[in-house]
Coordinates of C-alpha atoms and ligand atoms in Angstrom, one line a residue:
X1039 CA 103.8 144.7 39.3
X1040 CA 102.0 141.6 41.2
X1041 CA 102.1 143.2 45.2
X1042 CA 101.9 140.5 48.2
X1043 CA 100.9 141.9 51.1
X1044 CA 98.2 140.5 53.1
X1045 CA 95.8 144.1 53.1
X1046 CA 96.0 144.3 49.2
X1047 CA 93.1 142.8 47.3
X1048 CA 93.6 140.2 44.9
X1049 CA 95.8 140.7 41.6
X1050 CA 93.2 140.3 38.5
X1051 CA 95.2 140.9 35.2
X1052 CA 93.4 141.0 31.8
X1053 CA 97.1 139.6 30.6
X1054 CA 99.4 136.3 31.2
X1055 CA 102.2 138.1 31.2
X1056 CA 102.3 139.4 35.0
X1057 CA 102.4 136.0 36.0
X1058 CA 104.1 133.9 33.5
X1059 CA 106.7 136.2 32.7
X1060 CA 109.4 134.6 30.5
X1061 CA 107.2 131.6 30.3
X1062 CA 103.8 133.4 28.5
X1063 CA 104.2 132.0 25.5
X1064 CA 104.0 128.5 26.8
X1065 CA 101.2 129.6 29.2
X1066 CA 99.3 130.8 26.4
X1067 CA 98.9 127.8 24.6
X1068 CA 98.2 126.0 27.9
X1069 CA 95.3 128.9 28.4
X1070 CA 93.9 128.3 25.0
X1071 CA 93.9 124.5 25.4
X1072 CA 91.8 125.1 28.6
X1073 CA 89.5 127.5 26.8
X1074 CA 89.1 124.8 24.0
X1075 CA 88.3 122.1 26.8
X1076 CA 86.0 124.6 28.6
X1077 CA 83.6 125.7 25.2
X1078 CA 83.6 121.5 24.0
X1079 CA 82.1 121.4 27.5
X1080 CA 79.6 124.1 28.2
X1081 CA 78.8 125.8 24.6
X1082 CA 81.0 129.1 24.7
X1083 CA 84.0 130.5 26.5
X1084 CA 85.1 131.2 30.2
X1085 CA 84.1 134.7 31.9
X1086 CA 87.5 134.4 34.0
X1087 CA 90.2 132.1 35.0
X1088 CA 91.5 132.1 38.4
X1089 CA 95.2 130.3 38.7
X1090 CA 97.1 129.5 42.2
X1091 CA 100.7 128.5 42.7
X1092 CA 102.1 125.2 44.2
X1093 CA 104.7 126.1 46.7
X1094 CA 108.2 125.0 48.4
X1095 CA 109.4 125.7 51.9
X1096 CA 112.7 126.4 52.3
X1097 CA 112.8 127.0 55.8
X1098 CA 111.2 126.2 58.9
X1099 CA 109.2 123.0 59.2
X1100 CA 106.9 122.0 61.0
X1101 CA 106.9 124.6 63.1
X1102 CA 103.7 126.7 61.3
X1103 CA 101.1 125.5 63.8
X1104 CA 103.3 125.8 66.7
X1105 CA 102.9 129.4 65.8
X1106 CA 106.1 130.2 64.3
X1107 CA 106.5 131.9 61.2
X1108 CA 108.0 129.8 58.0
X1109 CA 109.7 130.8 54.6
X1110 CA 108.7 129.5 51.8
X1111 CA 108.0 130.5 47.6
X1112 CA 105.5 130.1 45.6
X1113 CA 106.3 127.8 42.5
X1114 CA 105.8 128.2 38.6
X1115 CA 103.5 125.4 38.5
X1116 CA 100.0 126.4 39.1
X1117 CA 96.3 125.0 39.1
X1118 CA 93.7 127.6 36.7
X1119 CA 90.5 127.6 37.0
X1120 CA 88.1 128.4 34.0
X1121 CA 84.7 129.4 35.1
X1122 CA 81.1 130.8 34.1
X1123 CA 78.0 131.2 35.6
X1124 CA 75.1 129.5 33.9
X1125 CA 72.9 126.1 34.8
X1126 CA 72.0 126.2 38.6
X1127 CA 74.5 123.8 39.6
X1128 CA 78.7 123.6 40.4
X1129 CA 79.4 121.4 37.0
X1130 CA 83.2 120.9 38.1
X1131 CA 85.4 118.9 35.0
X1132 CA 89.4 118.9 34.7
X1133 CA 91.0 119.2 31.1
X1134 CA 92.4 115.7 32.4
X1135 CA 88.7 113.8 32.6
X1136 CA 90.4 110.8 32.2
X1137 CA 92.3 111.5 35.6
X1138 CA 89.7 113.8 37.2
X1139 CA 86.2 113.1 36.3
X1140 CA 83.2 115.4 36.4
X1141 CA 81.3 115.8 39.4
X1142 CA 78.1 118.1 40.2
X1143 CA 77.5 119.5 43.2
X1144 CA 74.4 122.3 44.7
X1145 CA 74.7 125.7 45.0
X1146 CA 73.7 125.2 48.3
X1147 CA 77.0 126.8 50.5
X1148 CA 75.6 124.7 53.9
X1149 CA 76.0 121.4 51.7
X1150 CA 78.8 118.9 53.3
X1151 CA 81.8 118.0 52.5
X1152 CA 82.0 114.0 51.9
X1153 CA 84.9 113.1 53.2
X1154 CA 84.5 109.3 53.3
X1155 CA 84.0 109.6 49.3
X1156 CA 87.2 111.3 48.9
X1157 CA 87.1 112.8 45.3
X1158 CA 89.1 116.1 43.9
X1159 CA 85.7 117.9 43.4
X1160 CA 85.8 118.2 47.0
X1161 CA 88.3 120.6 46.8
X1162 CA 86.2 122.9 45.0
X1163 CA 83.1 123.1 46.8
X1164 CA 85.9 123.1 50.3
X1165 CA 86.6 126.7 48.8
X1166 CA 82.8 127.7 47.3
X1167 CA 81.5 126.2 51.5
X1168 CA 84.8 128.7 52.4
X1169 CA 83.7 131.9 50.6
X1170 CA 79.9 132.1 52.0
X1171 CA 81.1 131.0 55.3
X1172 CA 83.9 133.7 55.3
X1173 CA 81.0 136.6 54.5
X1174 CA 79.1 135.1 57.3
X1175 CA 81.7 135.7 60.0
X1176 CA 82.1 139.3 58.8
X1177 CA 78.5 139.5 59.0
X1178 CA 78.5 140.1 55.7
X1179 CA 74.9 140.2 53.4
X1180 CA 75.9 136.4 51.1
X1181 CA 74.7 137.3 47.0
X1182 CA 72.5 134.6 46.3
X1183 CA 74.7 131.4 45.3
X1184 CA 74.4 130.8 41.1
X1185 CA 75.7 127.7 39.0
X1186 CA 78.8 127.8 38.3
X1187 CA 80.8 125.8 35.3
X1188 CA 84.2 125.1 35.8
X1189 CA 87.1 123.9 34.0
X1190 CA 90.1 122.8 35.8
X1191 CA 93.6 122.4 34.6
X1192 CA 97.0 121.7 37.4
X1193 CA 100.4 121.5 36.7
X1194 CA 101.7 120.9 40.5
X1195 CA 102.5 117.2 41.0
X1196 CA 100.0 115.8 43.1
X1197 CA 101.3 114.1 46.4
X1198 CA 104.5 115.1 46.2
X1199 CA 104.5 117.7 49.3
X1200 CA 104.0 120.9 47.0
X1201 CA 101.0 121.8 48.3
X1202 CA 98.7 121.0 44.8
X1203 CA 95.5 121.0 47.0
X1204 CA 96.7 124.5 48.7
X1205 CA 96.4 125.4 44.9
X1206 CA 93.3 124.2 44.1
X1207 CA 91.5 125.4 46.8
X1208 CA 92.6 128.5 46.2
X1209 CA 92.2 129.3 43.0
X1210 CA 88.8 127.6 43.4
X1211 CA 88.0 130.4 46.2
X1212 CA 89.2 133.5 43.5
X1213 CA 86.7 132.1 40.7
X1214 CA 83.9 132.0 43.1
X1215 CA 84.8 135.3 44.7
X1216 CA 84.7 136.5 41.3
X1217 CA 81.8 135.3 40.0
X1218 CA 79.5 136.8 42.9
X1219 CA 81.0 140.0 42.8
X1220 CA 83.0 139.5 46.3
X1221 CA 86.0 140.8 47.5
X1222 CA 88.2 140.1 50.2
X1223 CA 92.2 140.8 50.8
X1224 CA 94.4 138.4 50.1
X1225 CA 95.5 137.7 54.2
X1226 CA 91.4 136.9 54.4
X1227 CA 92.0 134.4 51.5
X1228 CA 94.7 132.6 53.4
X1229 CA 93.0 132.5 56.4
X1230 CA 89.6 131.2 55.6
X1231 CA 91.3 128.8 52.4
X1232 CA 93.3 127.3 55.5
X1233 CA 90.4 127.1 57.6
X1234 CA 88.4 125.2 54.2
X1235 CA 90.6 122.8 53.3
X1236 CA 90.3 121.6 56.6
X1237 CA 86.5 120.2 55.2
X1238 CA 88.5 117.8 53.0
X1239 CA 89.9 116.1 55.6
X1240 CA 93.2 117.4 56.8
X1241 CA 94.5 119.8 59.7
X1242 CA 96.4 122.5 58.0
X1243 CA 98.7 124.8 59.9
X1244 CA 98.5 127.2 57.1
X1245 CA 101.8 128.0 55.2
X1246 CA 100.7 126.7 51.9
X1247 CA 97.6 128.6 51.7
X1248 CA 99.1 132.1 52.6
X1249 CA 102.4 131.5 49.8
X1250 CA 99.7 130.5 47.5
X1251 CA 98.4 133.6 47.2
X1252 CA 101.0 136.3 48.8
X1253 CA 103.3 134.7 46.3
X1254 CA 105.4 137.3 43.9
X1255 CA 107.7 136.8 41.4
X1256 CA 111.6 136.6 42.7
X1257 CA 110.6 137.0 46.2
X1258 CA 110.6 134.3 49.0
X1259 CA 108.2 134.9 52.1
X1260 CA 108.9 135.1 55.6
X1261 CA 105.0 134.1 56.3
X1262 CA 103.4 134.4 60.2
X1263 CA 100.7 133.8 61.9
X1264 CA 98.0 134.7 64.0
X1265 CA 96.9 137.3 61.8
X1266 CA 98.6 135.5 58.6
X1267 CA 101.1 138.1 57.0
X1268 CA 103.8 137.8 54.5
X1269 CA 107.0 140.0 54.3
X1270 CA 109.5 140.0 51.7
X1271 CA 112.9 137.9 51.2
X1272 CA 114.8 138.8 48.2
X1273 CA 117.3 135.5 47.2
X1274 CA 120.8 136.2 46.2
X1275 CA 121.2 136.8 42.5
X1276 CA 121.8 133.1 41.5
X1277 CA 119.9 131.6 43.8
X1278 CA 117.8 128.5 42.1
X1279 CA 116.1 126.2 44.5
X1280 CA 115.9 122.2 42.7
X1281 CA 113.0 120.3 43.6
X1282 CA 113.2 116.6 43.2
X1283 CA 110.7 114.5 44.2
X1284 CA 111.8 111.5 46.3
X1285 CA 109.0 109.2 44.5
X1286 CA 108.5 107.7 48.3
X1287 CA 104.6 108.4 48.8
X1288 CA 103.4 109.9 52.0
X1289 CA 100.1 109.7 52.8
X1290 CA 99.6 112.2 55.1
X1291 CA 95.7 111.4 56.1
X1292 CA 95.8 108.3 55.9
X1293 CA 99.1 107.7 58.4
X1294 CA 98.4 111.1 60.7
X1295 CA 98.0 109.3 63.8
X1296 CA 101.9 107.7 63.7
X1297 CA 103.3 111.1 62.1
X1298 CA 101.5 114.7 61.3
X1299 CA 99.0 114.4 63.9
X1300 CA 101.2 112.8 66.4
X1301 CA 103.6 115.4 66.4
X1302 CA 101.3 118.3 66.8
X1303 CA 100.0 116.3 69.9
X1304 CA 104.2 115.7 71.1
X1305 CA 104.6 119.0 71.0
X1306 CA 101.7 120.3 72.9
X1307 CA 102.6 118.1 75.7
X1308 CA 105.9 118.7 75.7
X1309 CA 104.8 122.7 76.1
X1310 CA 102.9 121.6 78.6
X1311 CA 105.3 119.7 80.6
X1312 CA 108.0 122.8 80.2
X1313 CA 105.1 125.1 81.6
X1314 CA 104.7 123.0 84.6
X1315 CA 108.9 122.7 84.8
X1316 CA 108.7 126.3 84.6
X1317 CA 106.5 126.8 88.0
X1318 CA 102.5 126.9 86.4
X1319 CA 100.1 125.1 88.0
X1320 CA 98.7 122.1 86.4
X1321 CA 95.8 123.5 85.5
X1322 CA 97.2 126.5 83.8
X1323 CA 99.6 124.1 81.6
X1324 CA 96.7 122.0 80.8
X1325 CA 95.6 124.8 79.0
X1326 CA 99.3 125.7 76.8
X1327 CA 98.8 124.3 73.3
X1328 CA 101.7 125.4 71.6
X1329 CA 105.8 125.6 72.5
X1330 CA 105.6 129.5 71.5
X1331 CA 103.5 129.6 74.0
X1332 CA 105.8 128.8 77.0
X1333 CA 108.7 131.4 75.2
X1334 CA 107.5 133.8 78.0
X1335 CA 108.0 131.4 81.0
X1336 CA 111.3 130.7 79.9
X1337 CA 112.4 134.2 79.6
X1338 CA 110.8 135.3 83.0
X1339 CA 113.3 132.0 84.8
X1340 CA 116.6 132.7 81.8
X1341 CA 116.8 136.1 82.4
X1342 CA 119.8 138.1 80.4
X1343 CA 120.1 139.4 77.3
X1344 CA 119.9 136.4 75.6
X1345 CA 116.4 135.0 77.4
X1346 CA 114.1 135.5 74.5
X1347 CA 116.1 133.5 72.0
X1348 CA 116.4 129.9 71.1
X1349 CA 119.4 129.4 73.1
X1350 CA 117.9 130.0 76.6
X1351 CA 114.9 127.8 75.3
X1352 CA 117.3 125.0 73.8
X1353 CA 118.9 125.1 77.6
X1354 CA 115.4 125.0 79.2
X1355 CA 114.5 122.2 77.3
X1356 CA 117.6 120.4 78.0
X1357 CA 117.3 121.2 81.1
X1358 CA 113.5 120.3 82.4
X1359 CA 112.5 117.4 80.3
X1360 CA 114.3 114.0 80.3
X1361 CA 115.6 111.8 77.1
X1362 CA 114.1 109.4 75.9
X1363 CA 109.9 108.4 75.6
X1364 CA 107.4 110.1 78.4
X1365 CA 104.4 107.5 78.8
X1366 CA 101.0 108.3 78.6
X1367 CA 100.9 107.2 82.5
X1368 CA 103.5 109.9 83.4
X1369 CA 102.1 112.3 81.6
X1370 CA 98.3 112.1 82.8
X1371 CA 100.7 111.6 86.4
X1372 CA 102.5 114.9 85.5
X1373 CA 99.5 116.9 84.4
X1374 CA 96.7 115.8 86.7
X1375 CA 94.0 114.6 84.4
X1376 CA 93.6 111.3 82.2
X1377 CA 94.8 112.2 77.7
X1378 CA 91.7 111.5 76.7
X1379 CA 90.1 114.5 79.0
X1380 CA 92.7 116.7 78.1
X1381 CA 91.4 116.4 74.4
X1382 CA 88.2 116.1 75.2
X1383 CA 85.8 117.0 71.6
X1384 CA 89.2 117.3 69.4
X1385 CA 88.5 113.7 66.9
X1386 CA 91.9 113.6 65.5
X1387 CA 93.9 113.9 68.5
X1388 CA 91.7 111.7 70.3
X1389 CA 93.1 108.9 67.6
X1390 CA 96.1 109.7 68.1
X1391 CA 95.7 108.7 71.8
X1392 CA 94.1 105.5 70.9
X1393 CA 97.6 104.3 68.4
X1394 CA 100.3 105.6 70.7
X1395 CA 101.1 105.3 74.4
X1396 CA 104.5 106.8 74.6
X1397 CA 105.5 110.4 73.2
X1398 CA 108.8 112.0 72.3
X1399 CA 108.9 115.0 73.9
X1400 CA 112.5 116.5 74.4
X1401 CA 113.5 115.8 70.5
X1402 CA 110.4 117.3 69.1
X1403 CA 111.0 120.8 71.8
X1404 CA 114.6 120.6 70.4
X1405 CA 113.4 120.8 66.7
X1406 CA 110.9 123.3 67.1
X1407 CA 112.8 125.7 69.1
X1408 CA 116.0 125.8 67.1
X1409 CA 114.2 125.2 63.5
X1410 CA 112.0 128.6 64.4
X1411 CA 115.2 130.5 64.8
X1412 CA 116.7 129.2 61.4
X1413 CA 113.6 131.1 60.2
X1414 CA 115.0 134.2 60.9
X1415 CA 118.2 133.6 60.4
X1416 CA 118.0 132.9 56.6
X1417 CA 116.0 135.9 55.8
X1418 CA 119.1 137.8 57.6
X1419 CA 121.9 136.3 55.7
X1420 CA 119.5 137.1 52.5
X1421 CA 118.5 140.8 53.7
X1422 CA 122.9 141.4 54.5
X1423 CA 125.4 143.1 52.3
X1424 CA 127.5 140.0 52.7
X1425 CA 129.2 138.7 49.5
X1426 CA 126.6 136.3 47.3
X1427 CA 128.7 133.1 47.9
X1428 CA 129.2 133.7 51.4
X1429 CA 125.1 134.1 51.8
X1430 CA 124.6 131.1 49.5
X1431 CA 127.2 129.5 52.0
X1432 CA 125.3 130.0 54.8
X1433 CA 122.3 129.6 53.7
X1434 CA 123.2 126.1 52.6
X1435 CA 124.7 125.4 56.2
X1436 CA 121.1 126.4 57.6
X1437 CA 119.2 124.0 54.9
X1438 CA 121.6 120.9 56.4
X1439 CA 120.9 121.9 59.4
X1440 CA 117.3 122.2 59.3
X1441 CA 117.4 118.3 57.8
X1442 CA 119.8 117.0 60.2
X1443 CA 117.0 118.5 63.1
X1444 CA 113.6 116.5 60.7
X1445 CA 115.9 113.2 60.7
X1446 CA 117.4 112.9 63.6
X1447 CA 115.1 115.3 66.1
X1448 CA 111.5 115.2 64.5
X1449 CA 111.7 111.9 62.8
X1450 CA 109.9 113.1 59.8
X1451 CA 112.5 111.7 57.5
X1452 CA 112.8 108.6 55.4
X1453 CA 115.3 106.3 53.7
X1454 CA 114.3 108.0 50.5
X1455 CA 114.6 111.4 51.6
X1456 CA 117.9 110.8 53.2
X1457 CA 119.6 109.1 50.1
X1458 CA 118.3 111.8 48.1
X1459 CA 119.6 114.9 50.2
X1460 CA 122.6 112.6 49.8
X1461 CA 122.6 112.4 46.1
X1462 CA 121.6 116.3 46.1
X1463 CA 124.6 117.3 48.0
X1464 CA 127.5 114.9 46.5
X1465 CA 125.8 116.1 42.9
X1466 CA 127.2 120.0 44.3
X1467 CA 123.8 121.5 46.4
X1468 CA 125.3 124.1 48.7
X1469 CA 122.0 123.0 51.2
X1470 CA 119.4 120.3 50.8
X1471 CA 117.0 119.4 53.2
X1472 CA 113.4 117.6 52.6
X1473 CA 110.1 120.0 52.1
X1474 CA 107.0 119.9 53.5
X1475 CA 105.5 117.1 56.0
X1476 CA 108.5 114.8 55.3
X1477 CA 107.8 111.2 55.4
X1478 CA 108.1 110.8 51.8
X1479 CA 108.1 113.7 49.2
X1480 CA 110.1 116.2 48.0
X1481 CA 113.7 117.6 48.6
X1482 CA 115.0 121.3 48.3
X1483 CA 118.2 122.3 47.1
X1484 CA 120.0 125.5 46.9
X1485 CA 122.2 125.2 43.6
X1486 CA 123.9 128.0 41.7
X1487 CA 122.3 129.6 38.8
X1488 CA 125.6 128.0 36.8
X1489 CA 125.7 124.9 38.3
X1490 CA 122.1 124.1 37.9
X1491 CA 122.5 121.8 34.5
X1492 CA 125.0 119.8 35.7
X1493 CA 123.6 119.2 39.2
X1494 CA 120.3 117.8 37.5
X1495 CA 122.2 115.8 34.9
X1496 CA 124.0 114.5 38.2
X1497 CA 120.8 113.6 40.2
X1498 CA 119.6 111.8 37.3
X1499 CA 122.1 109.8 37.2
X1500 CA 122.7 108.9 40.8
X1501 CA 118.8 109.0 42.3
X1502 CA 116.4 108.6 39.2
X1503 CA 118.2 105.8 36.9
X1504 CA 117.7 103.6 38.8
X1505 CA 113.8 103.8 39.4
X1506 CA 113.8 103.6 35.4
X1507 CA 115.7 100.6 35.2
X1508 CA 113.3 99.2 37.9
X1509 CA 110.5 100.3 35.6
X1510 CA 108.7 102.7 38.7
X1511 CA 109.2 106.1 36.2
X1512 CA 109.3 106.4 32.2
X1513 CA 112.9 108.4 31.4
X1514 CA 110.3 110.9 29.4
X1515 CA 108.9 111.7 32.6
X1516 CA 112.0 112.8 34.6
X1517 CA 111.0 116.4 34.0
X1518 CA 108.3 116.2 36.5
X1519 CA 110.3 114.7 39.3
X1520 CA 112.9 117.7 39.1
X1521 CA 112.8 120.5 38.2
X1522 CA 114.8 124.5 38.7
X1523 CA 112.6 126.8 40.1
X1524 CA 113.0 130.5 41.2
X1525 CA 110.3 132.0 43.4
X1526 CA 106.9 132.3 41.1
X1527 CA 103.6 134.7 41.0
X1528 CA 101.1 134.5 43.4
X1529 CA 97.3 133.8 43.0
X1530 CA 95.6 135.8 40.5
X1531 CA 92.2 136.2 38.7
X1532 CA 92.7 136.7 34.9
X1533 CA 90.2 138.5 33.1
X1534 CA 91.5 137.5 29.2
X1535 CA 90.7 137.4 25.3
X1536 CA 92.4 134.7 24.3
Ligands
NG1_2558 P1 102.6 119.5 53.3 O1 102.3 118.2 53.7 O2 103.9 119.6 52.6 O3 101.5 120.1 52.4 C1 102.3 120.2 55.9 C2 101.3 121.2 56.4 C3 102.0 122.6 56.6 C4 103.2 122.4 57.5 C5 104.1 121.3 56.9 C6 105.3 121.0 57.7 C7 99.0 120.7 55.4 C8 98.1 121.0 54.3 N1 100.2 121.4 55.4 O4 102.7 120.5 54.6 O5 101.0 123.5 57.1 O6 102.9 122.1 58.8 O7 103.4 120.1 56.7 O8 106.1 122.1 57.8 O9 98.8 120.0 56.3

């Protein structure tokens, strides 16, 4: 039995059936066509495959790098990767060539990431840089690096909010763990894959990487931070989750200064200006990065029973900060010290400075306080003896209420998403609520095991038809774009004979 907690070492399995379960057979012929690519390549079969999990949050966004813990599951659809050491060289190919061609890289683990020549090979070498730098920080004795040949094959849609480059990285990190004879635990994994992904060019707050590999089969994770930990949430029998993918594209790197990036930056300040409400001096609330930070200040001024929980910091914020916009003028005013000091050395936030001169500050405290407490409210309605449609119920009502909170509070909605969640809930979803970053992307829905045929047939019919009539997706596709899932295996290293 797969086991997910952070202290355990990775799962290695010398069979597919501890991760595939029902859906071996399938995975075997996947496994063989990857073997097939993999000896046409490089002469003679794979020592090991190392496979990682897509995932879908079902609760708690955007609140990972504010500190707050998150709830997501890891997915059936995975990326493996096939590898062997031989030339002196990282030969990376994909089964897909066509897609993903084949790059080369050096051994050498100080090489650098180019990020202006964005290519997916980069998300290999992310994880190989990852590995060595990991083993330095424990002051750890590094095996000399060797070539590595590798054959990669994903099934997670790419751009789609479902974490397919959490995937990759990590199953990248396994096979070169592997392959020089390393071993770390799987909350090390998360971290330093978190901290690596980083080279190819985006700021990750580190959900996807810890449910990519604390993943396990039938069980949802209440994930933290600060050290990364997962801890179980067992789903009502009858619980599906449908994905659908809203087809609206998001590109989160390329528009972080107007949305990811700008909201991380929103809510430090709005921490900051709470913090100085709450009695700090400006310098010490110059120095608050996240909300979670401040929970302390607020519970010192609300005190009661009720002073460490959202409510008291829902009636601070409505309290202390005003509606509407805060400009940059009254915040350098407010906090004593021009933005661009403030963020002195941090690149990305220093852009974000340069495209924006006003900041939302109440509705993005408003998300992020209640949206952390529907955290721990769901796994509670899952972990009660309360009747199943009563928790489905309820969890639904937290699912609409986490998306009302993105579209209205955060702003990390979109036309798309919203017509979906729509479509989801008049096609019977108990909950729906977008996934991920927003902005474009996928939708989650909690549907009954029963219901789940009909409620796809339904959002065929009402969201996808008519992007095949318009000619944007081939009917034969549709498959891809939604899809049941229950919560999937974690990252693995497979040791097989295929
Ligand atoms: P997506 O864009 O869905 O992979 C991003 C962040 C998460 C989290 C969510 C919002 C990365 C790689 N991931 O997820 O850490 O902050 O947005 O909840 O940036």
């Amino acid at each position: 039995m797969p086991t997910g907690g952070a202290g355990d070492p990775i799962n290695v399995y010398s069979e597919l059936e501890p991760v595939y379960g029902d859906a071996t057979e399938t995975a075997r012929r996947r496994y063989e066509t990857i073997k097939a690519a993999f000896v046409e390549r490089f002469g003679s079969a794979p020592e090991a495959y190392a496979r990682s999990p897509g995932r879908v949050n079902l609760i708690g966004e955007h609140i990972d790098y504010e500190g707050y813990g998150v709830l997501p599951m890891a997915l059936a659809v995975d990326t493996v990767v096939a590898v062997r050491r031989g030339c002196d060289q990282l030969v990376v190919c994909n089964v897909d060539a066509a897609k993903y061609p084949e790059k080369v890289f050096s051994v050498d683990p100080a090489q650098e990431v180019d990020v202006g020549k964005h290519n997916w090979g980069n998300y290999f070498v992310a994880a190989y840089k990852g590995v060595f730098e990991h083993l330095a920080e424990k002051g750890q004795q590094a095996p000399a690096p060797v070539g590595l040949e590798i054959m990669v094959h994903g099934t997670v849609p790419t751009g789609g909010g479902l974490s397919s480059s959490a995937a990759i990285v990590c199953a990248s990190a396994m096979a070169v763990m592997r392959m020089h004879g390393i071993e770390f635990t799987k909350g090390e994994v998360a971290e330093f894959t978190a901290r690596a992904e980083r080279y190819v060019g985006v700021t990750s707050g580190g959900m996807d990487q810890a449910i990519s590999i604390m993943g396990m089969p039938g069980i949802a994770k209440l994930v933290e931070f600060n050290p990364v930990r997962a801890s179980d949430v067992v789903l009502p029998e009858g619980t599906v989750f449908v994905v659908a993918n809203s087809l609206a594209v998001s590109n989160k790197a390329e528009s972080a200064t107007k949305h990811y990036n700008l909201r991380v930056v929103e809510c430090r300040l709005a921490a900051a200006a709470l913090a100085l409400a709450l009695g700090q001096s400006r310098e010490e609330a110059r120095k608050i990065i996240t909300l979670k930070e401040v929970e302390p200040l607020i519970e010192a001024k609300y005190s009661g029973p009720k002073a460490s929980t959202s409510g008291a910091q829902l009636a601070a914020v409505q309290e202390l900060l005003h509606d509407g916009a805060y400009s940059t003028g009254e915040i350098e005013e407010l906090l004593g010290t021009k933005l661009t000091d403030l963020y002195e050395g941090n690149a990305s936030a220093l852009r974000v400075l340069g495209a924006n001169d006003s900041f939302e500050l109440k509705k993005r405290a408003l998300h992020v306080y209640a949206e952390k407490q529907r955290v721990p409210d769901f796994r509670d309605v899952c972990n009660s003896g309360a009747p199943v449609d009563e928790k489905m119920a309820k969890l639904g009502q937290l699912m609409d209420e986490s998306h009302a909170s993105c579209r209205d509070l955060y702003e990390c909605s979109s036309v798309e998403l919203d017509a979906l969640v729509q479509v989801n809930k008049g096609a019977g979803a108990i909950g729906s609520r977008l996934t991920g970053a927003g902005w474009g992307g996928c939708t989650v829905s909690l549907v009954r095991q029963e219901d789940v045929d009909a409620f796809i047939e339904k959002v065929k019919e009402g969201y996808f038809q008519g992007l095949v009539a318009a000619g944007r997706i081939k009917a034969e596709e549709l498959g891809e774009h939604i899809f049941a899932s229950k919560p999937a295996a974690g990252g693995a290293v497979l040791n097989l004979r295929l």
